[in-house]
Coordinates of C-alpha atoms and ligand atoms in Angstrom, one line a residue:
X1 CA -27.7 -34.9 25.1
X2 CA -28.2 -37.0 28.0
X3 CA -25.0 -36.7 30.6
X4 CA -24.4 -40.3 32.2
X5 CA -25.7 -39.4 35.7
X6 CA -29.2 -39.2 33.9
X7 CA -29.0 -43.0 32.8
X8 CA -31.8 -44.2 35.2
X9 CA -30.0 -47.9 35.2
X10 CA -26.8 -46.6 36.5
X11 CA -29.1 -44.8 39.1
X12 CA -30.3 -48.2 40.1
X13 CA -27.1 -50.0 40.3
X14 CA -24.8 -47.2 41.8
X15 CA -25.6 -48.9 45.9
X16 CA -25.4 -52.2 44.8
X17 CA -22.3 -52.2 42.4
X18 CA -20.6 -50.4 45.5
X19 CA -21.6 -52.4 48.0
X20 CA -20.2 -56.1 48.6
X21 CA -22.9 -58.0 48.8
X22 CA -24.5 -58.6 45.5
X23 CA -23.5 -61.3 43.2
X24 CA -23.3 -60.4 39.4
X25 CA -21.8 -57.3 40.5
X26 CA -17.8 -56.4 40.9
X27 CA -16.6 -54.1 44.3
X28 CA -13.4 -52.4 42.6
X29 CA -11.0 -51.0 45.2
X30 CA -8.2 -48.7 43.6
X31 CA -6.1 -46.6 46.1
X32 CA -3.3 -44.1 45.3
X33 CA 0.0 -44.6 46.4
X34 CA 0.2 -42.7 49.4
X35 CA 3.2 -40.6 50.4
X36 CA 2.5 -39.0 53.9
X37 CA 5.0 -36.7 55.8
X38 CA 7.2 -33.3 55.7
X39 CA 10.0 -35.1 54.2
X40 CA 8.2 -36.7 50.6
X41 CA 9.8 -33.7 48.6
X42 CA 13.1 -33.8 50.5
X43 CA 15.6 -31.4 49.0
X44 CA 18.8 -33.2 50.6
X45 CA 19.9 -36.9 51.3
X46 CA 17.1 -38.8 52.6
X47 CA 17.4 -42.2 54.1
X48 CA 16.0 -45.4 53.2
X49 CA 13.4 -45.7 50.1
X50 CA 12.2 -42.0 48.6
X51 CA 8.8 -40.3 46.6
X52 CA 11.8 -40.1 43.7
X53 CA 12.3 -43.8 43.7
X54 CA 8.7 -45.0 42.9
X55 CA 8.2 -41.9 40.6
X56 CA 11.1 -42.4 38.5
X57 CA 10.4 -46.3 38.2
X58 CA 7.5 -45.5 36.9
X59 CA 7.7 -42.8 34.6
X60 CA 10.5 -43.4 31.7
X61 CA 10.7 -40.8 30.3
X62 CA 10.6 -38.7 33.4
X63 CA 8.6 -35.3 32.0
X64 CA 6.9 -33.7 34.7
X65 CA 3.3 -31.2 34.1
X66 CA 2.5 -29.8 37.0
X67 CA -1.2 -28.4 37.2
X68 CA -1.9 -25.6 39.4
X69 CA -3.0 -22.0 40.1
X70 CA -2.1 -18.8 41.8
X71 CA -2.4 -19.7 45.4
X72 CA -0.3 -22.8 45.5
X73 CA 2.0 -21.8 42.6
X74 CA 4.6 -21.9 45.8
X75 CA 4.3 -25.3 47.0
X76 CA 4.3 -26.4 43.0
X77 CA 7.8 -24.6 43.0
X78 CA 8.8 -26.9 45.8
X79 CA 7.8 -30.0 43.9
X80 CA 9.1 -28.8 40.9
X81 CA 12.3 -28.8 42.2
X82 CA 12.3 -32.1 43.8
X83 CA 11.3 -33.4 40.4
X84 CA 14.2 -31.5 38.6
X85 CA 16.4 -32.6 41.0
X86 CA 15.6 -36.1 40.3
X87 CA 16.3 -35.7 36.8
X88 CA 12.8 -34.8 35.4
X89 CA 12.3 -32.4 33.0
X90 CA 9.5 -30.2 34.4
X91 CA 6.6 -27.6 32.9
X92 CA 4.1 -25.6 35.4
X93 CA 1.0 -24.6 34.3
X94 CA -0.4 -22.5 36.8
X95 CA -3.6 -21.1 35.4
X96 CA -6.6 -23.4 37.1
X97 CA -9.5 -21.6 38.1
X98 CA -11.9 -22.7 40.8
X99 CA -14.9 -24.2 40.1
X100 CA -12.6 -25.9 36.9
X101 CA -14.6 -24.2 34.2
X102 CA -14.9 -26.5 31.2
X103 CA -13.0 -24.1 28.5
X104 CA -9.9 -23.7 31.4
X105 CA -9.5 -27.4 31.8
X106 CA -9.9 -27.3 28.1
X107 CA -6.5 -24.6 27.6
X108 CA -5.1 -27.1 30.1
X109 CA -5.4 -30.1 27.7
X110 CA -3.8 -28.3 24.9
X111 CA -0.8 -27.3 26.8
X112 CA -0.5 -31.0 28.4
X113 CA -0.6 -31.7 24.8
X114 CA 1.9 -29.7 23.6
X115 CA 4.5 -30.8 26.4
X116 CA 3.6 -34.6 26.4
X117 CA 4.5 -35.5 29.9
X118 CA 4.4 -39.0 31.7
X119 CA 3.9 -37.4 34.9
X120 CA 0.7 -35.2 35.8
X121 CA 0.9 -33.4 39.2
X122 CA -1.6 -31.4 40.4
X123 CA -0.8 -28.9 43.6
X124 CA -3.6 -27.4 44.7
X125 CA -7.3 -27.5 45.9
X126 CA -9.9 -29.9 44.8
X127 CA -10.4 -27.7 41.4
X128 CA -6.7 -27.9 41.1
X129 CA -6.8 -31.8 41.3
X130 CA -10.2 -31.9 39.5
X131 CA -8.6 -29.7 36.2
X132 CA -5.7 -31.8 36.5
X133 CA -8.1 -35.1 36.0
X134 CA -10.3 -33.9 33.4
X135 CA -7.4 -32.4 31.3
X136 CA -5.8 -35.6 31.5
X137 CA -8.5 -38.0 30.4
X138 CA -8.5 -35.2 27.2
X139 CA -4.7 -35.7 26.8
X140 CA -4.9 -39.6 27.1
X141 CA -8.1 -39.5 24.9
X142 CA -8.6 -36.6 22.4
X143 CA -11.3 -38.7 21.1
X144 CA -13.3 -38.0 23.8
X145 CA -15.2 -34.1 23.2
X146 CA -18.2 -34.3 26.1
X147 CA -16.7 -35.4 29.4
X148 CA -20.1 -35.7 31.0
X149 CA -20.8 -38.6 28.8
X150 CA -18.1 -40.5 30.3
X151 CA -20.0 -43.3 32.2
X152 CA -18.2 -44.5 35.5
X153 CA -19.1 -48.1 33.2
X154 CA -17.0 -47.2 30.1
X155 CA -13.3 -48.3 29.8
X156 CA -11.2 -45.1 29.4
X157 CA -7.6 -46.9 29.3
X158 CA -5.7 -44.2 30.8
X159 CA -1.7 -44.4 31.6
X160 CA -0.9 -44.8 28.0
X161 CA 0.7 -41.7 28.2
X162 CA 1.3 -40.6 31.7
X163 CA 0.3 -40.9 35.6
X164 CA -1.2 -38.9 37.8
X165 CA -0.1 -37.4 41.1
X166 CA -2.1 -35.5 43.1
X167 CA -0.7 -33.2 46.0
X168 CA -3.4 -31.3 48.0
X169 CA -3.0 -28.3 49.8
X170 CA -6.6 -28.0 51.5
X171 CA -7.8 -31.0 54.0
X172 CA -11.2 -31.7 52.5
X173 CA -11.8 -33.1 48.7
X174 CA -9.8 -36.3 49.2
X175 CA -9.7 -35.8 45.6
X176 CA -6.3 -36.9 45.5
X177 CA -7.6 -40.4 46.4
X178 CA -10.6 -40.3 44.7
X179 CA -12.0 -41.1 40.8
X180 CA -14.4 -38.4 41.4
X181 CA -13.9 -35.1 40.0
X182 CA -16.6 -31.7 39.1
X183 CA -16.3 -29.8 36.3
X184 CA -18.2 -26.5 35.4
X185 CA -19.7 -26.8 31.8
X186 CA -20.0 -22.4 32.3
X187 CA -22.5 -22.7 28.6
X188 CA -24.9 -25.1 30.4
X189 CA -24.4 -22.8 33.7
X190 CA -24.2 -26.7 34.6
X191 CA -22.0 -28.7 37.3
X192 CA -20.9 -32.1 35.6
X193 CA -19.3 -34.3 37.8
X194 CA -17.0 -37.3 36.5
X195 CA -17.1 -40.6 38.4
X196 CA -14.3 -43.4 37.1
X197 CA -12.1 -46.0 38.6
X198 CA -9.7 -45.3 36.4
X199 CA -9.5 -41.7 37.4
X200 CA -8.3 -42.5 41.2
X201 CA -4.4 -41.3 41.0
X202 CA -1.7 -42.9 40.8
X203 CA 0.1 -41.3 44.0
X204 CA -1.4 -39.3 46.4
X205 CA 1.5 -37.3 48.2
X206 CA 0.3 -35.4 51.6
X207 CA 2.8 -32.7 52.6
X208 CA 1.4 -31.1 55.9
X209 CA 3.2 -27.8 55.7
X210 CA 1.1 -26.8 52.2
X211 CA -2.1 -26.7 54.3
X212 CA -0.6 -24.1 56.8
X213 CA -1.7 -20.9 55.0
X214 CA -5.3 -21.9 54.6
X215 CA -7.1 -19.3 56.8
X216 CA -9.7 -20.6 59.4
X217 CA -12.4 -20.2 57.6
X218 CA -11.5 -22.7 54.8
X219 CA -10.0 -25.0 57.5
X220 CA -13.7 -25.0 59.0
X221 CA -15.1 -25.6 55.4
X222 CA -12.4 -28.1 53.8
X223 CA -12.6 -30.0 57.4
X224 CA -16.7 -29.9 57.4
X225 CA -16.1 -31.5 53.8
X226 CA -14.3 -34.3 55.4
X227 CA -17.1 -35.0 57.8
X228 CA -19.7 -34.8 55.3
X229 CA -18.2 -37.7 53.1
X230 CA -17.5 -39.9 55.6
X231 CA -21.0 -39.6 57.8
X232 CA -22.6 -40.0 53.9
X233 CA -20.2 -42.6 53.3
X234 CA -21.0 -44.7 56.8
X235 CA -25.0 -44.6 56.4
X236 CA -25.0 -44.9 52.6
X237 CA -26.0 -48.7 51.6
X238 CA -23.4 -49.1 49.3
X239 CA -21.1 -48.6 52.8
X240 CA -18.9 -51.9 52.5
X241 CA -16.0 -53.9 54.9
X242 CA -13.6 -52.1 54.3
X243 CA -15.1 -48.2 53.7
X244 CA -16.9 -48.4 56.7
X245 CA -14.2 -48.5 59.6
X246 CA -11.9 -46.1 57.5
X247 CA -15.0 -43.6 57.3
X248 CA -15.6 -43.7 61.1
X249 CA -11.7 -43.2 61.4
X250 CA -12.2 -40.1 59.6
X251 CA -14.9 -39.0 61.5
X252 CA -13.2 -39.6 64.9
X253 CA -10.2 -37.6 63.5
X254 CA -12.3 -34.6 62.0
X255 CA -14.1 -34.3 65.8
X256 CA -10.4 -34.3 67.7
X257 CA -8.1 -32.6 65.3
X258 CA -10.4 -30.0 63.2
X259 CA -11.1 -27.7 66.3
X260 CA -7.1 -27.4 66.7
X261 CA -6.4 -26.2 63.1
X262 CA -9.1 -24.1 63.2
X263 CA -7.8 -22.4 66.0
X264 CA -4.4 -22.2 65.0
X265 CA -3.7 -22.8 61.5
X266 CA 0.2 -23.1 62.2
X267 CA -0.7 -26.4 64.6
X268 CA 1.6 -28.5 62.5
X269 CA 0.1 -32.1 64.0
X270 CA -3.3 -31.0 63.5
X271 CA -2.5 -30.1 59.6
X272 CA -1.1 -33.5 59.6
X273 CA -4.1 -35.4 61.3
X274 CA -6.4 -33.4 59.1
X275 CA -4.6 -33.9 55.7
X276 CA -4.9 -37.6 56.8
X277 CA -8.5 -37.9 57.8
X278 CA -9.1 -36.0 54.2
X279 CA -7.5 -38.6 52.5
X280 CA -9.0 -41.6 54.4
X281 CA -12.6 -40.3 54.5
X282 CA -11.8 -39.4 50.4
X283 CA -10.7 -43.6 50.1
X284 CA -14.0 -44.2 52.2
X285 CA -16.5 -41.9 49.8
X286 CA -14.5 -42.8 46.9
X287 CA -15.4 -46.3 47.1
X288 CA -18.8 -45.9 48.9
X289 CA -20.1 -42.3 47.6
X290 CA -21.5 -40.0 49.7
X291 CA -25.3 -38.8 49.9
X292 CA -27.9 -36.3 50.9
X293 CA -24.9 -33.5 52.9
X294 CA -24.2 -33.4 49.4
X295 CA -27.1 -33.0 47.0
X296 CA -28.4 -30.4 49.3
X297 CA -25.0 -29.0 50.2
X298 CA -24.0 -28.9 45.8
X299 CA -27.3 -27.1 45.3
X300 CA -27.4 -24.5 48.2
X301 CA -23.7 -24.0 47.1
X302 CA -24.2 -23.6 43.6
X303 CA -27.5 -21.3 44.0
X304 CA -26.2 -18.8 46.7
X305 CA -22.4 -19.3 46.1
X306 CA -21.4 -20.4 49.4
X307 CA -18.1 -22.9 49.8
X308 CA -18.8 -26.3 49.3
X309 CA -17.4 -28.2 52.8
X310 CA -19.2 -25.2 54.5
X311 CA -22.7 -25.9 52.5
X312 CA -22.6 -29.8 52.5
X313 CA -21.5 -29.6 56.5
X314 CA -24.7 -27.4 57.0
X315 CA -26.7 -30.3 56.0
X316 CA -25.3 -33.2 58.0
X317 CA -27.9 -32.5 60.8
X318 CA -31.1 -32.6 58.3
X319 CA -29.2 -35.7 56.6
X320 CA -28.5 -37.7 60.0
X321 CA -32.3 -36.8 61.2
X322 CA -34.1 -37.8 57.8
X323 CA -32.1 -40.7 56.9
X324 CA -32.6 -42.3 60.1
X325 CA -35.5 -43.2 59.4
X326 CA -34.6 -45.8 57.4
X327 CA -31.3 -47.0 59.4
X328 CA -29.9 -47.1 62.5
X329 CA -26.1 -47.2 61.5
X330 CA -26.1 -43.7 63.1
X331 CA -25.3 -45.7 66.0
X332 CA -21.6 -46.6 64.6
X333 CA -20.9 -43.1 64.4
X334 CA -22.3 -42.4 68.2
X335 CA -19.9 -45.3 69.2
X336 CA -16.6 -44.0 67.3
X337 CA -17.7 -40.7 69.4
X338 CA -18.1 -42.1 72.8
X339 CA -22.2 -41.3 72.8
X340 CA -24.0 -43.7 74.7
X341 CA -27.5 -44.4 74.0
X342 CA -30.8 -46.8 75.3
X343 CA -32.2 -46.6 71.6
X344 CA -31.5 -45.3 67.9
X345 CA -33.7 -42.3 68.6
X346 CA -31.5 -41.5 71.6
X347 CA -28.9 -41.9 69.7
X348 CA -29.5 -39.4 66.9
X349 CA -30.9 -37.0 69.3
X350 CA -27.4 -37.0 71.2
X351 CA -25.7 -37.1 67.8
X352 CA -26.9 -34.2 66.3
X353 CA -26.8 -32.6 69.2
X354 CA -22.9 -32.7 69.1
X355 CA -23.1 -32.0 65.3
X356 CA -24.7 -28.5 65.6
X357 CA -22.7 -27.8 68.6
X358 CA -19.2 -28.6 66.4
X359 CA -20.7 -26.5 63.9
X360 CA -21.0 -23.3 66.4
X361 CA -17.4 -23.8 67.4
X362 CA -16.4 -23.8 63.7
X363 CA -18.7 -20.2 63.2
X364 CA -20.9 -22.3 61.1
X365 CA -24.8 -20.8 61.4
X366 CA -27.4 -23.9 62.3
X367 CA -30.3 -21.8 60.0
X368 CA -30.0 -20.8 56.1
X369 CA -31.6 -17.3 57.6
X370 CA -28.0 -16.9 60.1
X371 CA -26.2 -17.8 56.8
X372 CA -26.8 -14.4 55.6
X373 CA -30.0 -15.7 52.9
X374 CA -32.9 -13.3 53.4
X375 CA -36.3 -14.6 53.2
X376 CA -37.1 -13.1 49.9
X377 CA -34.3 -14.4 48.1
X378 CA -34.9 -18.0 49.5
X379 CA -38.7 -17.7 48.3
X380 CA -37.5 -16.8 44.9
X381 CA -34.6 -19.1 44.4
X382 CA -36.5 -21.9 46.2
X383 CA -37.8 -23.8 43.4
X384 CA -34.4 -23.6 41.3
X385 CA -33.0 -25.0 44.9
X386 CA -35.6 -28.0 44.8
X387 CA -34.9 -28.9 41.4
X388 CA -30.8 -28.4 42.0
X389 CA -30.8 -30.8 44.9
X390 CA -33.1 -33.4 43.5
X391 CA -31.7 -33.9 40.2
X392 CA -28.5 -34.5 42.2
X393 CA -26.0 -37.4 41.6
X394 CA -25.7 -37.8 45.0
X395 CA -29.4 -38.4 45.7
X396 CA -28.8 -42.0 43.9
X397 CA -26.5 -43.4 47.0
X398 CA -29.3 -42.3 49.6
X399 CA -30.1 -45.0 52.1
X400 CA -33.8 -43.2 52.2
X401 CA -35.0 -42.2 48.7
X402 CA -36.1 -38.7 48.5
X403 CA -39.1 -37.1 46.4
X404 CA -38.9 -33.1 45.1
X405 CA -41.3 -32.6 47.8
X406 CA -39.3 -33.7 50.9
X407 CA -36.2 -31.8 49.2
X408 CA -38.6 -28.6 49.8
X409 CA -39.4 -29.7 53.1
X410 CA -35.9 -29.9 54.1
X411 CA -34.8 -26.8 52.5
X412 CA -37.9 -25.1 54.6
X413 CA -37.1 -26.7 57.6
X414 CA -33.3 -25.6 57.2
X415 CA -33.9 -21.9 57.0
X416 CA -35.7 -22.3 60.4
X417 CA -33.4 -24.7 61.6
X418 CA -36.4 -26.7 62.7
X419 CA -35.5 -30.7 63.3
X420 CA -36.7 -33.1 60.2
X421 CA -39.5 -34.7 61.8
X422 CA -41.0 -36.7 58.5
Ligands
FE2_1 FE1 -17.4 -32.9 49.1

């Protein structure tokens, strides 16, 4: 069985399609709509136009499945009510795992089934959100048994039967405004990730307060993720018009308001700056994709179990220095940041600089060997870490192609913490 992201003519197309440029070729943007503020699941009078008044215009039948798990089973409560209040008929799941293991999304499925909703919501993480997406395309479609044959070309025809809202409570996926979504086929001991327009969701609804309770550490991670799609998603050449600036506005949030939740994790305006940037930088990479941070950051994660926004943040040094070899668009990022430079290589040199020094302040090591991996375990995972990263989706929206044997060289390099010099 070949999964899509192995069909070598998708590879080639994936920048182009993306990008604006090339005629032939159609740039689809499809955003959520976005509901931003304390108040979107008010529980007394509210003035002017309400979350309840889009949602119940849109959803007839007004049967609400909310999809989540342990952790945020609280703040699905709080939606549940809102929805109930509004007159929806409402069933919680709240069995997601992370990681969204295939047979989980799967039990998911058959309960979405069973209850037949026209509104999904998923409260929770990205493997909340992710569940929520796969187990919807197999409630829309129970024709469809492999998900990771779904190309991002097929036509799925979703909404027959319901929408999708997705309401985060980490600042980092931007899953809720993405068609992206990773799944864990546990059998093939295999990551598949889905890719489809049609899987961006319907409303996006950012409530600040459900982000309070992460502790620092997964603000640092989750907010690293942010800054890992949208650096990817600035250098990348399928970058466009309109993902570009949103990407840098991402970026110039992450840099201002990530230190402030870190520090505090009650900071209600930096929850709400960060919950923001997620979601823009998740519209930027949606559109655009993101690159290297990640097919490094997917395999290190994957091979030594380490978070995901802490692995792929890791890498944005190694990405930045090896990329820019092949572009100079570095240089928007330096500008957004207020780093002047004579020259690219200036540039870069003062841009990583303040990359590994926002990574100290975040108690994010600079070298695999500070991240805790001892030199005998990296010599005996390294080839199943060359293999990971290369075979990676991600590697496809590269603006600087990469063979096996630069992935080792970087992976070498990175458990020194030496700079990328080839
Ligand atoms: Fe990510």
């Amino acid at each position: 069985m070949a999964y899509w992201f192995e069909n070598p003519t998708l590879k080639a197309l994936a920048p182009l399609a993306l990008s604006t440029s090339i005629k032939g070729l159609t740039t689809i943007i499809n955003i959520p709509t976005l509901f931003i503020g304390s108040n979107v699941f008010p529980e007394g009078p509210v003035v002017g136009p309400s979350t309840m008044d889009t949602l119940a215009n849109r959803c007839a039948k007004k049967k609400a499945f909310i999809v989540t798990d342990e952790f945020s089973n609280k703040y699905a409560a709080k939606a549940a009510r809102f929805l109930q209040a509004g007159g929806f008929t409402v069933e919680t799941w709240p069995h997601c795992l992370p990681e969204a293991p295939m047979e989980v999304v799967a039990e998911c499925a058959k309960a979405m089934k069973a209850c037949e909703p026209d509104l999904i919501v998923a409260v929770g993480g990205g493997s909340v959100m992710d569940s929520a997406k796969a187990a919807w395309v197999l409630y829309e479609r129970p024709d469809i048994t492999e998900l990771g044959l779904i190309s991002p070309l097929d036509k799925l025809n979703l909404r027959k039967k319901a929408l999708l809202a997705a309401v985060p409570t980490t600042s980092g996926t931007g899953s809720e405004c993405t068609g992206a979504a990773v799944v864990h086929d546990t059998a093939a001991h295999r990551k598949i990730p889905l890719a489809h327009v049609e899987l961006v969701p319907d409303f996006a609804i950012l409530v600040p307060e459900f982000t309070l309770s992460m502790p620092p550490k997964l603000t640092a991670g989750t907010g690293l993720d942010v800054l890992a799609h949208a650096m990817d998603a600035v250098t990348t050449p399928a970058a466009n018009e309109i993902t570009e600036p949103l990407a840098l506005k991402a970026i110039e949030m992450t840099f201002h308001w990530l230190p402030r939740a870190y520090k505090n994790g009650q900071d209600r305006e930096a929850r709400h700056r960060m919950i923001l940037a997620a979601s823009i930088g998740g519209i930027a990479f949606g559109m655009s994709g993101c690159h290297l941070t990640h097919s490094f950051g997917h395999s290190l994660g994957a091979v030594f179990n380490l978070h995901h926004g802490m692995s792929v943040g890791f890498f944005l040094p190694q990405t930045l220095q090896f990329c820019s070899r092949v572009t100079d668009k570095h240089l928007l990022i330096c500008r957004t940041l207020g780093l002047e430079s004579k020259n690219p290589e200036e540039g870069l040199i003062q841009l990583v600089a303040k990359v590994r020094s926002f990574l100290t302040q975040l108690g994010v090591p600079l070298t695999l060997k500070d991240l805790g991996i001892s030199r005998a375990d990296f010599d005996s995972k390294f080839d199943t870490l060359v293999k990971f990263a290369h075979e990676d989706v991600d590697c496809y929206l590269s603006p600087r192609p990469i063979t096996a044997a630069q992935c080792a060289q970087v992976f070498r390099y990175a458990y020194d913490g030496r700079d990328i010099d080839f």
